[in-house]
Short mmCIF file of C-alpha atoms in Angstrom, two decimals:
data_model
loop_
_atom_site.label_atom_id
_atom_site.label_comp_id
_atom_site.label_asym_id
_atom_site.label_seq_id
_atom_site.Cartn_x
_atom_site.Cartn_y
_atom_site.Cartn_z
CA MET A 583 -32.28 -4.70 -6.95
CA LYS A 584 -32.19 -8.19 -8.56
CA PRO A 585 -30.40 -10.93 -6.61
CA GLN A 586 -27.81 -11.30 -9.30
CA LYS A 587 -26.97 -7.55 -9.16
CA ARG A 588 -26.92 -7.59 -5.35
CA GLY A 589 -24.51 -10.56 -5.34
CA LEU A 590 -22.27 -8.81 -7.98
CA THR A 591 -22.32 -5.55 -5.90
CA ARG A 592 -21.34 -7.47 -2.70
CA ALA A 593 -18.52 -9.30 -4.56
CA VAL A 594 -17.11 -6.07 -6.02
CA GLY A 595 -17.32 -4.25 -2.57
CA HIS A 596 -15.58 -7.17 -0.87
CA ALA A 597 -12.83 -7.20 -3.44
CA VAL A 598 -12.42 -3.42 -3.01
CA ARG A 599 -12.25 -3.66 0.75
CA GLN A 600 -9.70 -6.52 0.64
CA VAL A 601 -7.51 -4.63 -1.79
CA LEU A 602 -7.59 -1.35 0.13
CA VAL A 603 -7.74 -2.37 3.84
CA GLY A 604 -7.92 -6.16 3.98
CA ARG A 605 -5.52 -8.09 6.19
CA GLU A 606 -3.19 -10.56 4.40
CA PRO A 607 -1.77 -13.77 5.99
CA ALA A 608 1.84 -14.60 6.14
CA PRO A 609 3.09 -16.12 2.80
CA ALA A 610 3.85 -19.87 2.71
CA TRP A 611 7.45 -20.52 1.65
CA ARG A 612 8.49 -23.93 0.28
CA SER A 613 11.60 -23.84 2.50
CA PRO A 614 13.47 -21.52 4.93
CA GLY A 615 16.12 -21.02 2.21
CA ALA A 616 13.47 -19.66 -0.19
CA ALA A 617 12.25 -17.15 2.35
CA GLN A 618 15.83 -16.00 3.20
CA ALA A 619 16.62 -15.58 -0.52
CA ALA A 620 13.45 -13.53 -1.12
CA TYR A 621 14.14 -11.21 1.91
CA ALA A 622 17.79 -10.85 0.85
CA ALA A 623 16.76 -9.83 -2.78
CA ALA A 624 14.10 -7.34 -1.56
CA LEU A 625 16.55 -5.80 0.87
CA LEU A 626 19.30 -5.51 -1.89
CA ALA A 627 16.85 -3.92 -4.29
CA ALA A 628 15.69 -1.37 -1.62
CA VAL A 629 19.30 -0.55 -0.69
CA LEU A 630 20.24 0.09 -4.34
CA LEU A 631 17.23 2.21 -4.82
CA ALA A 632 17.91 4.17 -1.60
CA ALA A 633 21.46 4.81 -2.79
CA ALA A 634 19.97 7.16 -5.35
CA ALA A 635 19.61 9.64 -2.49
CA LEU A 636 23.38 9.92 -2.30
CA GLY A 637 23.31 12.11 -5.44
CA GLY A 638 21.60 14.79 -3.43
CA VAL A 639 18.32 16.65 -3.83
CA MET A 640 19.28 17.91 -7.33
CA LEU A 641 19.59 14.42 -8.68
CA LEU A 642 16.37 13.39 -7.01
CA ALA A 643 14.49 16.34 -8.57
CA ARG A 644 15.69 15.35 -12.08
CA SER A 645 14.78 11.75 -11.56
CA PHE A 646 11.21 12.72 -10.70
CA GLY A 647 10.78 15.01 -13.70
CA ALA A 648 11.59 18.40 -12.08
CA HIS A 649 14.30 20.87 -13.18
CA PRO A 650 16.90 21.37 -10.50
CA HIS A 651 16.65 25.20 -10.75
CA SER A 652 12.98 25.31 -10.84
CA GLY A 653 12.22 22.94 -8.02
CA SER A 654 11.32 24.32 -4.55
CA PRO A 655 12.41 23.05 -1.20
CA GLY A 656 8.98 21.70 -0.78
CA HIS A 657 9.30 19.68 -3.95
CA SER A 658 12.62 18.29 -2.84
CA LEU A 659 11.16 17.18 0.51
CA GLY A 660 8.24 15.63 -1.35
CA LEU A 661 10.61 13.75 -3.56
CA LEU A 662 12.38 12.37 -0.48
CA VAL A 663 9.06 11.16 0.93
CA VAL A 664 8.17 9.51 -2.42
CA LEU A 665 11.54 7.84 -2.45
CA PHE A 666 11.17 6.52 1.04
CA ALA A 667 7.76 5.09 0.12
CA VAL A 668 9.10 3.34 -2.86
CA VAL A 669 12.03 1.84 -0.93
CA ALA A 670 9.67 0.71 1.82
CA ALA A 671 7.39 -0.88 -0.72
CA LEU A 672 10.32 -3.02 -1.98
CA ALA A 673 11.52 -3.93 1.52
CA LEU A 674 7.95 -5.03 2.48
CA THR A 675 7.33 -7.14 -0.63
CA PRO A 676 8.31 -10.56 0.61
CA ARG A 677 6.37 -10.39 3.82
CA PHE A 678 3.46 -8.00 3.04
CA PRO A 679 3.04 -7.99 -0.72
CA LEU A 680 -0.37 -6.37 -0.73
CA MET A 681 0.74 -3.60 1.71
CA ALA A 682 3.81 -3.05 -0.56
CA TRP A 683 1.56 -2.56 -3.55
CA ARG A 684 -0.66 -0.07 -1.59
CA ILE A 685 2.47 2.03 -0.71
CA SER A 686 3.89 1.98 -4.20
CA TYR A 687 0.46 2.84 -5.63
CA LEU A 688 0.13 5.90 -3.42
CA ALA A 689 3.66 6.87 -4.51
CA VAL A 690 2.64 6.73 -8.14
CA LEU A 691 -0.64 8.51 -7.52
CA LEU A 692 0.64 11.27 -5.44
CA GLY A 693 4.34 11.46 -6.54
CA PRO A 694 3.78 13.84 -9.47
CA LEU A 695 2.33 16.42 -7.01
CA ALA A 696 5.73 16.37 -5.26
CA ALA A 697 7.45 16.92 -8.60
CA GLY A 698 5.32 19.87 -9.55
CA GLY A 699 2.94 17.90 -11.80
CA ARG A 700 5.65 16.92 -14.25
CA GLY A 701 4.13 13.45 -14.89
CA LEU A 702 4.70 9.86 -13.78
CA ASP A 703 8.23 8.71 -12.65
CA GLY A 704 9.45 5.66 -14.50
CA GLY A 705 11.19 4.18 -11.41
CA ALA A 706 8.15 4.50 -9.22
CA VAL A 707 5.92 2.96 -11.96
CA THR A 708 8.36 0.06 -12.33
CA VAL A 709 8.33 -0.68 -8.63
CA MET A 710 4.50 -0.56 -8.65
CA LEU A 711 4.34 -3.02 -11.50
CA VAL A 712 6.86 -5.35 -9.80
CA VAL A 713 5.10 -5.38 -6.47
CA PHE A 714 1.75 -5.75 -8.38
CA VAL A 715 2.84 -8.97 -10.00
CA ASN A 716 4.14 -10.32 -6.61
CA ALA A 717 0.99 -9.39 -4.81
CA GLY A 718 -1.29 -10.45 -7.64
CA LEU A 719 0.07 -14.01 -7.68
CA ARG A 720 -1.38 -14.58 -4.18
CA ARG A 721 -4.73 -12.84 -4.65
CA PRO A 722 -8.09 -14.15 -6.04
CA ARG A 723 -9.13 -13.11 -9.51
CA ALA A 724 -11.60 -10.48 -8.45
CA GLN A 725 -9.00 -8.67 -6.19
CA LEU A 726 -6.45 -8.87 -9.06
CA TRP A 727 -8.89 -7.17 -11.54
CA THR A 728 -9.64 -4.57 -8.85
CA MET A 729 -5.87 -3.76 -8.41
CA GLN A 730 -5.69 -3.33 -12.18
CA ALA A 731 -8.57 -0.88 -12.24
CA PHE A 732 -6.95 1.16 -9.49
CA MET A 733 -3.68 1.25 -11.36
CA LEU A 734 -5.35 2.75 -14.38
CA ILE A 735 -6.36 5.86 -12.42
CA PRO A 736 -2.84 7.44 -12.03
CA ALA A 737 -1.94 6.39 -15.63
CA TRP A 738 -4.89 8.29 -16.91
CA ILE A 739 -4.44 11.31 -14.63
CA TRP A 740 -0.72 11.79 -14.91
CA ILE A 741 -0.01 10.45 -18.34
CA ASP A 742 2.49 12.20 -20.54
CA ARG A 743 1.35 13.51 -23.95
CA TRP A 744 3.68 11.19 -25.78
CA ALA A 745 2.23 8.00 -24.24
CA PRO A 746 -1.36 7.52 -25.43
CA ALA A 747 -3.88 6.29 -22.92
CA ALA A 748 -4.54 3.12 -24.88
CA VAL A 749 -0.82 2.15 -24.72
CA VAL A 750 -0.71 2.64 -20.88
CA THR A 751 -3.92 0.75 -20.53
CA ALA A 752 -2.65 -2.09 -22.62
CA VAL A 753 0.55 -2.31 -20.53
CA VAL A 754 -1.28 -2.42 -17.22
CA LEU A 755 -3.72 -5.02 -18.55
CA GLY A 756 -0.92 -7.07 -20.08
CA PHE A 757 0.77 -7.18 -16.67
CA GLY A 758 -2.52 -8.24 -15.08
CA GLY A 759 -3.06 -10.96 -17.66
CA LEU A 760 0.42 -12.30 -17.17
CA THR A 761 0.02 -12.25 -13.42
CA GLU A 762 -3.33 -14.11 -13.65
CA GLY A 763 -1.94 -16.68 -15.98
CA ILE A 764 1.08 -17.34 -13.80
CA GLY A 765 -1.04 -17.49 -10.69
CA ALA A 766 -3.47 -19.91 -12.28
CA TRP A 767 -0.68 -22.22 -13.41
CA HIS A 768 0.91 -22.07 -9.83
CA ARG A 769 -2.47 -22.81 -8.14
CA ALA A 770 -3.12 -25.70 -10.56
CA ARG A 771 0.32 -27.11 -9.97
CA HIS A 772 -0.10 -26.79 -6.23
CA ALA A 773 -3.62 -28.45 -6.38
CA LEU A 774 -2.13 -31.36 -8.47
CA ALA A 775 0.79 -31.77 -5.95
CA GLU A 776 -1.75 -31.91 -3.07
CA GLN A 777 -3.98 -34.45 -4.89
CA THR A 778 -0.85 -36.61 -5.76
CA GLN A 779 0.28 -36.51 -2.11
CA ARG A 780 -3.26 -37.38 -0.88
CA ALA A 781 -3.47 -40.28 -3.41
CA ASP A 782 -0.12 -41.60 -2.29
CA THR A 783 -1.10 -41.36 1.31
CA LEU A 784 -4.34 -43.27 0.72
CA GLN A 785 -2.49 -45.83 -1.29
CA ASP A 786 0.10 -46.31 1.45
CA ARG A 787 -2.68 -46.58 4.09
CA SER A 788 -4.55 -49.08 1.95
CA ALA A 789 -1.46 -51.18 1.36
CA LEU A 790 -0.65 -51.10 5.13
CA LEU A 791 -4.26 -52.19 6.09
CA GLU A 792 -4.05 -55.06 3.62
CA GLU A 793 -0.81 -56.16 5.02
CA ARG A 794 -2.12 -55.92 8.58
CA ALA A 795 -5.12 -58.00 7.57
CA ARG A 796 -2.82 -60.54 6.01
CA ILE A 797 -0.69 -60.61 9.19
CA ALA A 798 -3.87 -61.08 11.22
CA ARG A 799 -4.96 -64.05 9.03
CA GLU A 800 -1.57 -65.67 9.53
CA VAL A 801 -1.61 -65.08 13.25
CA HIS A 802 -5.09 -66.71 13.30
CA ASP A 803 -3.73 -69.73 11.55
CA VAL A 804 -0.91 -70.09 14.05
CA VAL A 805 -3.04 -69.59 17.15
CA ALA A 806 -5.85 -71.68 15.75
CA HIS A 807 -3.56 -74.57 15.23
CA HIS A 808 -2.53 -74.47 18.89
CA MET A 809 -6.02 -73.87 20.18
CA SER A 810 -7.22 -76.95 18.24
CA MET A 811 -4.55 -79.02 19.92
CA ILE A 812 -5.68 -77.74 23.26
CA VAL A 813 -9.25 -78.81 22.49
CA VAL A 814 -8.21 -82.19 21.46
CA GLN A 815 -5.90 -82.75 24.34
CA ALA A 816 -8.35 -81.50 26.88
CA GLN A 817 -11.29 -83.62 25.52
CA THR A 818 -9.24 -86.86 25.17
CA ALA A 819 -7.28 -86.66 28.36
CA PRO A 820 -9.83 -88.72 30.48
CA TYR A 821 -9.67 -91.42 27.78
CA ARG A 822 -5.88 -91.45 27.27
CA LEU A 823 -5.08 -91.68 31.00
CA GLU A 824 -5.34 -94.83 32.91
CA ALA A 825 -8.79 -95.80 34.08
CA GLY A 826 -9.52 -94.59 37.63
CA THR A 827 -6.76 -92.06 37.60
CA VAL A 828 -9.00 -89.11 36.62
CA SER A 829 -11.58 -88.20 39.20
CA GLU A 830 -14.92 -86.81 38.23
CA PRO A 831 -14.11 -83.15 39.19
CA VAL A 832 -10.89 -83.31 37.14
CA ALA A 833 -12.77 -84.71 34.15
CA ARG A 834 -15.30 -81.87 34.34
CA GLU A 835 -12.37 -79.43 34.58
CA PHE A 836 -10.88 -80.98 31.37
CA ALA A 837 -14.28 -80.74 29.70
CA ALA A 838 -14.71 -77.09 30.77
CA LEU A 839 -11.20 -76.29 29.49
CA GLY A 840 -11.86 -77.81 26.12
CA GLU A 841 -15.27 -76.02 25.80
CA SER A 842 -13.55 -72.66 26.57
CA ALA A 843 -10.91 -73.30 23.93
CA ARG A 844 -13.50 -74.37 21.45
CA GLU A 845 -15.50 -71.12 22.04
CA ALA A 846 -12.33 -69.08 21.59
CA LEU A 847 -11.54 -70.92 18.35
CA THR A 848 -15.05 -70.26 17.13
CA GLU A 849 -14.66 -66.57 17.83
CA MET A 850 -11.37 -66.35 15.98
CA ARG A 851 -12.88 -68.13 13.04
CA ARG A 852 -15.77 -65.63 12.99
CA LEU A 853 -13.13 -62.82 12.93
CA LEU A 854 -11.19 -64.49 10.20
CA GLY A 855 -14.31 -64.74 8.14
CA VAL A 856 -14.57 -60.85 8.32
CA LEU A 857 -10.87 -60.41 7.34
CA ARG A 858 -11.18 -62.86 4.50
CA ALA A 859 -14.55 -61.47 3.17
CA ASP A 860 -12.81 -59.75 0.23
CA ALA A 861 -9.88 -62.10 -0.22
CA PRO A 862 -9.53 -65.59 -1.66
CA PRO A 863 -9.11 -68.34 1.03
CA GLU A 864 -5.55 -69.61 1.51
CA HIS A 865 -5.58 -73.48 1.76
CA ALA A 866 -1.69 -73.86 1.57
CA PRO A 867 0.21 -74.54 4.93
CA GLN A 868 1.75 -71.39 6.38
CA PRO A 869 5.39 -70.88 5.42
CA LYS A 870 8.14 -71.20 8.12
CA LEU A 871 11.77 -70.40 8.59
CA ALA A 872 12.91 -73.73 7.10
CA ASP A 873 11.12 -72.87 3.89
CA ILE A 874 13.52 -70.03 3.03
CA PRO A 875 15.83 -72.25 0.98
CA ASP A 876 12.93 -73.25 -1.20
CA LEU A 877 12.07 -69.62 -1.63
CA VAL A 878 15.60 -68.84 -2.66
CA HIS A 879 15.55 -71.82 -5.06
CA THR A 880 12.38 -70.50 -6.67
CA ALA A 881 14.03 -67.09 -7.16
CA ARG A 882 17.01 -68.74 -8.78
CA ARG A 883 14.78 -70.58 -11.28
CA ALA A 884 13.31 -67.21 -12.10
CA GLY A 885 16.72 -66.00 -13.18
CA ALA A 886 17.92 -64.26 -10.08
CA ARG A 887 21.46 -64.61 -8.82
CA VAL A 888 20.87 -65.27 -5.09
CA ALA A 889 23.50 -66.49 -2.56
CA LEU A 890 22.04 -67.96 0.64
CA SER A 891 23.91 -68.18 3.92
CA MET A 892 21.84 -70.19 6.40
CA PRO A 893 22.49 -72.96 9.00
CA PRO A 894 21.49 -76.36 7.49
CA GLN A 895 19.86 -77.36 10.72
CA THR A 896 18.03 -74.45 12.29
CA ARG A 897 16.49 -74.68 15.72
CA ALA A 898 12.64 -74.65 16.17
CA VAL A 899 11.41 -71.05 16.25
CA PRO A 900 8.00 -69.64 17.13
CA ALA A 901 5.53 -70.04 14.23
CA GLY A 902 4.92 -66.26 14.12
CA VAL A 903 8.61 -65.52 13.96
CA GLY A 904 9.08 -68.14 11.14
CA ILE A 905 6.20 -66.66 9.02
CA ALA A 906 7.54 -63.12 9.54
CA ALA A 907 11.11 -64.07 8.51
CA TYR A 908 9.85 -65.86 5.47
CA ARG A 909 7.64 -63.08 4.36
CA ILE A 910 10.38 -60.43 4.95
CA VAL A 911 12.86 -62.35 2.79
CA GLN A 912 10.12 -63.05 0.12
CA GLU A 913 9.34 -59.29 -0.15
CA ALA A 914 13.08 -58.27 -0.11
CA LEU A 915 13.79 -60.74 -3.04
CA SER A 916 10.75 -59.45 -4.84
CA ASN A 917 11.90 -55.82 -4.48
CA ALA A 918 15.34 -56.57 -5.58
CA GLY A 919 13.96 -58.29 -8.78
CA ARG A 920 11.83 -55.26 -9.56
CA HIS A 921 14.23 -52.48 -8.69
CA ALA A 922 17.63 -54.02 -9.42
CA PRO A 923 17.07 -56.51 -12.08
CA GLY A 924 20.23 -58.68 -12.82
CA ALA A 925 21.92 -57.60 -9.55
CA ALA A 926 23.47 -60.16 -7.32
CA ILE A 927 21.51 -60.85 -4.12
CA GLU A 928 22.98 -62.04 -0.78
CA VAL A 929 20.59 -63.58 1.83
CA LEU A 930 21.88 -64.24 5.42
CA VAL A 931 19.79 -65.89 8.01
CA ASP A 932 21.24 -66.28 11.52
CA VAL A 933 19.20 -68.04 14.29
CA ARG A 934 20.68 -67.62 17.70
CA GLU A 935 19.41 -66.48 21.11
CA PRO A 936 17.65 -64.24 21.52
CA ALA A 937 16.55 -63.44 17.98
CA VAL A 938 16.50 -64.32 14.32
CA GLU A 939 18.59 -61.92 12.31
CA LEU A 940 17.93 -61.39 8.51
CA SER A 941 19.95 -59.59 5.84
CA VAL A 942 19.04 -59.30 2.20
CA VAL A 943 21.48 -57.13 0.19
CA ASN A 944 21.49 -56.54 -3.54
CA GLY A 945 23.86 -54.76 -5.79
CA PRO A 946 22.90 -52.06 -8.42
CA ALA A 947 20.86 -53.04 -11.40
CA ALA A 948 22.89 -54.98 -13.97
CA GLY A 949 20.23 -56.07 -16.52
CA ARG A 950 17.09 -54.39 -17.88
CA PRO A 951 16.09 -50.94 -16.57
CA PRO A 952 14.59 -51.11 -13.10
CA ASP A 953 10.95 -50.91 -12.43
CA GLN A 954 10.30 -47.24 -11.24
CA GLY A 955 6.91 -47.94 -9.75
CA GLY A 956 6.43 -47.25 -6.13
CA GLY A 957 5.77 -50.20 -3.80
CA HIS A 958 4.58 -50.53 -0.34
CA GLY A 959 6.36 -53.77 0.78
CA LEU A 960 8.68 -51.92 3.18
CA ALA A 961 5.63 -50.77 5.26
CA GLY A 962 4.41 -54.39 5.47
CA MET A 963 7.85 -55.60 6.46
CA ARG A 964 8.28 -53.02 9.18
CA GLU A 965 4.82 -53.87 10.49
CA ARG A 966 5.68 -57.48 10.75
CA ALA A 967 9.00 -56.87 12.70
CA ALA A 968 7.25 -54.32 15.02
CA GLN A 969 4.44 -56.80 15.76
CA LEU A 970 7.11 -59.17 17.21
CA GLY A 971 8.93 -56.48 19.09
CA GLY A 972 11.83 -56.37 16.62
CA TRP A 973 13.08 -53.85 13.99
CA LEU A 974 13.62 -53.60 10.31
CA ARG A 975 15.99 -51.14 8.57
CA ALA A 976 16.08 -50.62 4.85
CA GLY A 977 18.10 -48.21 2.72
CA PRO A 978 20.77 -47.78 0.11
CA ALA A 979 23.97 -49.82 0.38
CA PRO A 980 27.49 -48.33 -0.14
CA ASP A 981 27.96 -49.91 -3.50
CA GLY A 982 24.75 -48.38 -4.98
CA GLY A 983 22.45 -51.30 -4.14
CA PHE A 984 19.91 -51.76 -1.42
CA ALA A 985 20.05 -53.49 1.95
CA VAL A 986 17.16 -54.82 4.23
CA ARG A 987 18.02 -55.98 7.72
CA ALA A 988 15.80 -57.25 10.35
CA ARG A 989 15.89 -58.59 13.90
CA LEU A 990 12.94 -60.68 15.15
CA PRO A 991 13.06 -61.70 18.83
CA LEU A 992 12.55 -65.41 19.62
CA THR A 993 9.30 -65.03 21.57
CA GLY A 994 5.95 -66.95 21.36
CA ALA A 995 4.98 -70.60 21.18
CA VAL A 996 7.50 -72.81 19.37
CA SER A 997 6.13 -74.56 16.29
#
């Protein structure tokens, strides 16, 4: 046998085994509410169908194509068994869709025997088609085709004279094609949602890494400044002090201290070179807390309505805290301009022990439509606050605007 034929034979055999005896995993529901609704609907349909038994054996015999006076007790018992199978198939549909199809298929295949060979029952066929669509949506294409082929068997065996085989075949194949189309659309939509989520995750991670690299560069600049001062002070101490007051061991200690600081500074610069390998160098001085009024003034010149509340004379704060506060206010103003254009913005800066407290609150959009593009500035702001041991909270304001509040502890070297 050729390899292509052997492969096709194995694929067909696998599909048949899966359809007839294969295990099926638990269905994945979008939410607990969807699962509860599906179980409730299936239970209701099963109860309504089972209520047909209240009409008695005579009504059951008529519903399955047997005359009440010509039916035997064995036929009535067989009809009850078929009815139980159909009800069970409906009840099992949400959790075991393939098992439900198997049960309904057997009811359609063997049901006419219980009715004395009178033909297919419309109710059982309807249930089989319903559970087939539900099961087929979750099966691969090969298994779906296999299920269609099996359903043609009872249609051709027990078909009534008034229904040509071609019509029944067209109905079964039509349900199969509809099921395959809906399943393909659902799978494509699910794959697109997964790709979108994966792309958003990668974009968030990339933005977070970029912000961390930026924070690392700014931390380097702050620490490098103080390390440079240590080097200068350690190496010039013997010359700045009065002659004879610095002994030789103390001078050597100052020299060793300066050399250690110089080596640490060199290592930091080497690390900075790696961080700035794909970014343009920044030659401007690092911003500080006292530069926030200039930042607000720039936003006003760009057309934003910004009100600033900040002490005119702020105490000296650590350089890292000052940079973080400036960047948080800068990003919050930028977000307000993008997402709430024309809205009034209120900036509050409070410097008191033991922390710097920031608040940037904007109202709802009052001008052009807001920019709906997703940003990643909040992740960077939270990263800055967490780096200093503080916190940042951002969310909708009661008036429909947006509020960003942060608390940055006053720790570190004072600039």
